[in-house]
């Protein structure tokens, strides 16, 4: 189950009257750079001058 479906399921659990009345028109997913402690990596890579991480 993707995050979109999990979110809709949680909303319906909280507000049962929304079942079959809400949906996601679109959703976006992407990889984000994180290190082992869950914090994002922000900055440039010295070996790759044309790339940046946010």
PDB file of N, CA and C in Angstrom:
ATOM      1  N   UNK A   1       0.857  -1.168   0.000  1.00  0.00           N
ATOM      2  CA  UNK A   1       0.000   0.000   0.000  1.00  0.00           C
ATOM      3  C   UNK A   1       0.906   1.234   0.000  1.00  0.00           C
ATOM      4  N   UNK A   2       0.641   2.144  -0.904  1.00  0.00           N
ATOM      5  CA  UNK A   2       1.470   3.356  -0.974  1.00  0.00           C
ATOM      6  C   UNK A   2       0.989   4.395   0.038  1.00  0.00           C
ATOM      7  N   UNK A   3       1.780   5.438   0.222  1.00  0.00           N
ATOM      8  CA  UNK A   3       1.473   6.462   1.228  1.00  0.00           C
ATOM      9  C   UNK A   3       0.151   7.163   0.960  1.00  0.00           C
ATOM     10  N   UNK A   4      -0.181   7.338  -0.308  1.00  0.00           N
ATOM     11  CA  UNK A   4      -1.459   7.983  -0.642  1.00  0.00           C
ATOM     12  C   UNK A   4      -2.615   7.163  -0.081  1.00  0.00           C
ATOM     13  N   UNK A   5      -2.583   5.865  -0.313  1.00  0.00           N
ATOM     14  CA  UNK A   5      -3.662   5.001   0.156  1.00  0.00           C
ATOM     15  C   UNK A   5      -3.691   4.908   1.681  1.00  0.00           C
ATOM     16  N   UNK A   6      -2.508   4.921   2.298  1.00  0.00           N
ATOM     17  CA  UNK A   6      -2.450   4.892   3.763  1.00  0.00           C
ATOM     18  C   UNK A   6      -3.089   6.143   4.354  1.00  0.00           C
ATOM     19  N   UNK A   7      -2.796   7.292   3.754  1.00  0.00           N
ATOM     20  CA  UNK A   7      -3.352   8.547   4.246  1.00  0.00           C
ATOM     21  C   UNK A   7      -4.872   8.561   4.101  1.00  0.00           C
ATOM     22  N   UNK A   8      -5.371   8.132   2.964  1.00  0.00           N
ATOM     23  CA  UNK A   8      -6.819   8.094   2.756  1.00  0.00           C
ATOM     24  C   UNK A   8      -7.468   7.129   3.752  1.00  0.00           C
ATOM     25  N   UNK A   9      -6.831   5.982   3.987  1.00  0.00           N
ATOM     26  CA  UNK A   9      -7.361   5.009   4.949  1.00  0.00           C
ATOM     27  C   UNK A   9      -7.413   5.605   6.354  1.00  0.00           C
ATOM     28  N   UNK A  10      -6.364   6.338   6.744  1.00  0.00           N
ATOM     29  CA  UNK A  10      -6.351   6.975   8.060  1.00  0.00           C
ATOM     30  C   UNK A  10      -7.453   8.027   8.182  1.00  0.00           C
ATOM     31  N   UNK A  11      -7.657   8.802   7.117  1.00  0.00           N
ATOM     32  CA  UNK A  11      -8.728   9.798   7.138  1.00  0.00           C
ATOM     33  C   UNK A  11     -10.092   9.145   7.286  1.00  0.00           C
ATOM     34  N   UNK A  12     -10.309   8.056   6.561  1.00  0.00           N
ATOM     35  CA  UNK A  12     -11.592   7.355   6.637  1.00  0.00           C
ATOM     36  C   UNK A  12     -11.781   6.726   8.014  1.00  0.00           C
ATOM     37  N   UNK A  13     -10.688   6.254   8.624  1.00  0.00           N
ATOM     38  CA  UNK A  13     -10.796   5.719   9.988  1.00  0.00           C
ATOM     39  C   UNK A  13     -11.212   6.802  10.971  1.00  0.00           C
ATOM     40  N   UNK A  14     -10.694   8.023  10.786  1.00  0.00           N
ATOM     41  CA  UNK A  14     -11.045   9.134  11.661  1.00  0.00           C
ATOM     42  C   UNK A  14     -12.425   9.701  11.356  1.00  0.00           C
ATOM     43  N   UNK A  15     -12.768   9.744  10.067  1.00  0.00           N
ATOM     44  CA  UNK A  15     -14.037  10.327   9.619  1.00  0.00           C
ATOM     45  C   UNK A  15     -14.730   9.344   8.674  1.00  0.00           C
ATOM     46  N   UNK A  16     -15.439   8.358   9.220  1.00  0.00           N
ATOM     47  CA  UNK A  16     -16.060   7.318   8.383  1.00  0.00           C
ATOM     48  C   UNK A  16     -17.013   7.862   7.317  1.00  0.00           C
ATOM     49  N   UNK A  17     -17.579   9.025   7.560  1.00  0.00           N
ATOM     50  CA  UNK A  17     -18.511   9.594   6.574  1.00  0.00           C
ATOM     51  C   UNK A  17     -17.809   9.982   5.270  1.00  0.00           C
ATOM     52  N   UNK A  18     -16.479  10.021   5.272  1.00  0.00           N
ATOM     53  CA  UNK A  18     -15.728  10.359   4.062  1.00  0.00           C
ATOM     54  C   UNK A  18     -15.499   9.168   3.139  1.00  0.00           C
ATOM     55  N   UNK A  19     -15.829   7.971   3.602  1.00  0.00           N
ATOM     56  CA  UNK A  19     -15.574   6.783   2.779  1.00  0.00           C
ATOM     57  C   UNK A  19     -16.273   6.911   1.429  1.00  0.00           C
ATOM     58  N   UNK A  20     -15.532   6.653   0.368  1.00  0.00           N
ATOM     59  CA  UNK A  20     -15.992   6.767  -1.023  1.00  0.00           C
ATOM     60  C   UNK A  20     -16.337   8.195  -1.424  1.00  0.00           C
ATOM     61  N   UNK A  21     -15.956   9.171  -0.596  1.00  0.00           N
ATOM     62  CA  UNK A  21     -16.221  10.572  -0.924  1.00  0.00           C
ATOM     63  C   UNK A  21     -14.943  11.376  -1.082  1.00  0.00           C
ATOM     64  N   UNK A  22     -13.791  10.789  -0.717  1.00  0.00           N
ATOM     65  CA  UNK A  22     -12.519  11.482  -0.897  1.00  0.00           C
ATOM     66  C   UNK A  22     -11.589  10.617  -1.734  1.00  0.00           C
ATOM     67  N   UNK A  23     -10.711  11.273  -2.468  1.00  0.00           N
ATOM     68  CA  UNK A  23      -9.724  10.580  -3.281  1.00  0.00           C
ATOM     69  C   UNK A  23      -8.596  11.567  -3.581  1.00  0.00           C
ATOM     70  N   UNK A  24      -7.511  11.039  -4.044  1.00  0.00           N
ATOM     71  CA  UNK A  24      -6.375  11.889  -4.418  1.00  0.00           C
ATOM     72  C   UNK A  24      -6.419  12.117  -5.920  1.00  0.00           C
ATOM     73  N   UNK A  25      -6.518  13.362  -6.345  1.00  0.00           N
ATOM     74  CA  UNK A  25      -6.488  13.676  -7.773  1.00  0.00           C
ATOM     75  C   UNK A  25      -5.114  13.381  -8.354  1.00  0.00           C
ATOM     76  N   UNK A  26      -4.092  13.634  -7.570  1.00  0.00           N
ATOM     77  CA  UNK A  26      -2.728  13.320  -7.981  1.00  0.00           C
ATOM     78  C   UNK A  26      -1.891  13.183  -6.717  1.00  0.00           C
ATOM     79  N   UNK A  27      -0.758  12.583  -6.847  1.00  0.00           N
ATOM     80  CA  UNK A  27       0.174  12.515  -5.729  1.00  0.00           C
ATOM     81  C   UNK A  27       1.580  12.468  -6.276  1.00  0.00           C
ATOM     82  N   UNK A  28       2.526  12.827  -5.430  1.00  0.00           N
ATOM     83  CA  UNK A  28       3.913  12.907  -5.849  1.00  0.00           C
ATOM     84  C   UNK A  28       4.766  12.156  -4.847  1.00  0.00           C
ATOM     85  N   UNK A  29       5.660  11.398  -5.328  1.00  0.00           N
ATOM     86  CA  UNK A  29       6.584  10.686  -4.468  1.00  0.00           C
ATOM     87  C   UNK A  29       7.985  10.808  -5.017  1.00  0.00           C
ATOM     88  N   UNK A  30       8.935  10.893  -4.134  1.00  0.00           N
ATOM     89  CA  UNK A  30      10.321  11.014  -4.573  1.00  0.00           C
ATOM     90  C   UNK A  30      11.234  10.512  -3.474  1.00  0.00           C
ATOM     91  N   UNK A  31      12.425  10.216  -3.844  1.00  0.00           N
ATOM     92  CA  UNK A  31      13.442   9.850  -2.871  1.00  0.00           C
ATOM     93  C   UNK A  31      14.059  11.110  -2.297  1.00  0.00           C
ATOM     94  N   UNK A  32      14.283  11.105  -1.033  1.00  0.00           N
ATOM     95  CA  UNK A  32      14.955  12.217  -0.384  1.00  0.00           C
ATOM     96  C   UNK A  32      16.202  11.686   0.288  1.00  0.00           C
ATOM     97  N   UNK A  33      17.255  12.427   0.198  1.00  0.00           N
ATOM     98  CA  UNK A  33      18.524  11.998   0.778  1.00  0.00           C
ATOM     99  C   UNK A  33      18.487  12.174   2.287  1.00  0.00           C
ATOM    100  N   UNK A  34      18.745  11.098   3.002  1.00  0.00           N
ATOM    101  CA  UNK A  34      18.826  11.142   4.449  1.00  0.00           C
ATOM    102  C   UNK A  34      20.029  10.334   4.892  1.00  0.00           C
ATOM    103  N   UNK A  35      20.517  10.653   6.071  1.00  0.00           N
ATOM    104  CA  UNK A  35      21.596   9.857   6.637  1.00  0.00           C
ATOM    105  C   UNK A  35      21.009   8.944   7.715  1.00  0.00           C
ATOM    106  N   UNK A  36      21.816   8.147   8.351  1.00  0.00           N
ATOM    107  CA  UNK A  36      21.343   7.115   9.269  1.00  0.00           C
ATOM    108  C   UNK A  36      20.474   7.643  10.406  1.00  0.00           C
ATOM    109  N   UNK A  37      20.606   8.895  10.783  1.00  0.00           N
ATOM    110  CA  UNK A  37      19.791   9.426  11.877  1.00  0.00           C
ATOM    111  C   UNK A  37      18.488  10.062  11.396  1.00  0.00           C
ATOM    112  N   UNK A  38      18.201   9.964  10.088  1.00  0.00           N
ATOM    113  CA  UNK A  38      16.958  10.476   9.546  1.00  0.00           C
ATOM    114  C   UNK A  38      16.986  11.936   9.140  1.00  0.00           C
ATOM    115  N   UNK A  39      18.089  12.616   9.390  1.00  0.00           N
ATOM    116  CA  UNK A  39      18.188  14.024   8.999  1.00  0.00           C
ATOM    117  C   UNK A  39      18.489  14.145   7.506  1.00  0.00           C
ATOM    118  N   UNK A  40      17.982  15.178   6.862  1.00  0.00           N
ATOM    119  CA  UNK A  40      18.269  15.344   5.432  1.00  0.00           C
ATOM    120  C   UNK A  40      19.720  15.764   5.193  1.00  0.00           C
ATOM    121  N   UNK A  41      20.214  15.430   4.029  1.00  0.00           N
ATOM    122  CA  UNK A  41      21.552  15.884   3.632  1.00  0.00           C
ATOM    123  C   UNK A  41      21.359  17.091   2.727  1.00  0.00           C
ATOM    124  N   UNK A  42      21.987  18.171   3.063  1.00  0.00           N
ATOM    125  CA  UNK A  42      21.850  19.392   2.271  1.00  0.00           C
ATOM    126  C   UNK A  42      23.247  19.861   1.897  1.00  0.00           C
ATOM    127  N   UNK A  43      23.467  20.088   0.618  1.00  0.00           N
ATOM    128  CA  UNK A  43      24.758  20.605   0.209  1.00  0.00           C
ATOM    129  C   UNK A  43      25.204  20.056  -1.127  1.00  0.00           C
ATOM    130  N   UNK A  44      26.452  20.349  -1.470  1.00  0.00           N
ATOM    131  CA  UNK A  44      27.025  19.916  -2.739  1.00  0.00           C
ATOM    132  C   UNK A  44      28.010  18.787  -2.474  1.00  0.00           C
ATOM    133  N   UNK A  45      28.232  17.989  -3.492  1.00  0.00           N
ATOM    134  CA  UNK A  45      29.199  16.913  -3.421  1.00  0.00           C
ATOM    135  C   UNK A  45      30.470  17.364  -4.128  1.00  0.00           C
ATOM    136  N   UNK A  46      31.617  17.398  -3.439  1.00  0.00           N
ATOM    137  CA  UNK A  46      32.856  17.884  -4.043  1.00  0.00           C
ATOM    138  C   UNK A  46      33.260  17.100  -5.293  1.00  0.00           C
ATOM    139  N   UNK A  47      32.991  15.792  -5.325  1.00  0.00           N
ATOM    140  CA  UNK A  47      33.372  14.975  -6.490  1.00  0.00           C
ATOM    141  C   UNK A  47      32.417  15.156  -7.666  1.00  0.00           C
ATOM    142  N   UNK A  48      31.277  15.791  -7.430  1.00  0.00           N
ATOM    143  CA  UNK A  48      30.253  15.973  -8.470  1.00  0.00           C
ATOM    144  C   UNK A  48      29.791  17.436  -8.442  1.00  0.00           C
ATOM    145  N   UNK A  49      30.521  18.328  -9.079  1.00  0.00           N
ATOM    146  CA  UNK A  49      30.243  19.767  -8.954  1.00  0.00           C
ATOM    147  C   UNK A  49      28.885  20.215  -9.497  1.00  0.00           C
ATOM    148  N   UNK A  50      28.259  19.435 -10.361  1.00  0.00           N
ATOM    149  CA  UNK A  50      26.972  19.852 -10.935  1.00  0.00           C
ATOM    150  C   UNK A  50      25.781  19.201 -10.255  1.00  0.00           C
ATOM    151  N   UNK A  51      25.976  18.632  -9.065  1.00  0.00           N
ATOM    152  CA  UNK A  51      24.853  18.010  -8.363  1.00  0.00           C
ATOM    153  C   UNK A  51      24.717  18.615  -6.980  1.00  0.00           C
ATOM    154  N   UNK A  52      23.505  18.630  -6.496  1.00  0.00           N
ATOM    155  CA  UNK A  52      23.189  19.175  -5.188  1.00  0.00           C
ATOM    156  C   UNK A  52      22.200  18.248  -4.511  1.00  0.00           C
ATOM    157  N   UNK A  53      22.225  18.203  -3.219  1.00  0.00           N
ATOM    158  CA  UNK A  53      21.283  17.401  -2.460  1.00  0.00           C
ATOM    159  C   UNK A  53      20.487  18.312  -1.554  1.00  0.00           C
ATOM    160  N   UNK A  54      19.175  18.142  -1.550  1.00  0.00           N
ATOM    161  CA  UNK A  54      18.292  18.922  -0.667  1.00  0.00           C
ATOM    162  C   UNK A  54      17.515  17.982   0.197  1.00  0.00           C
TER     163      UNK A  54
END
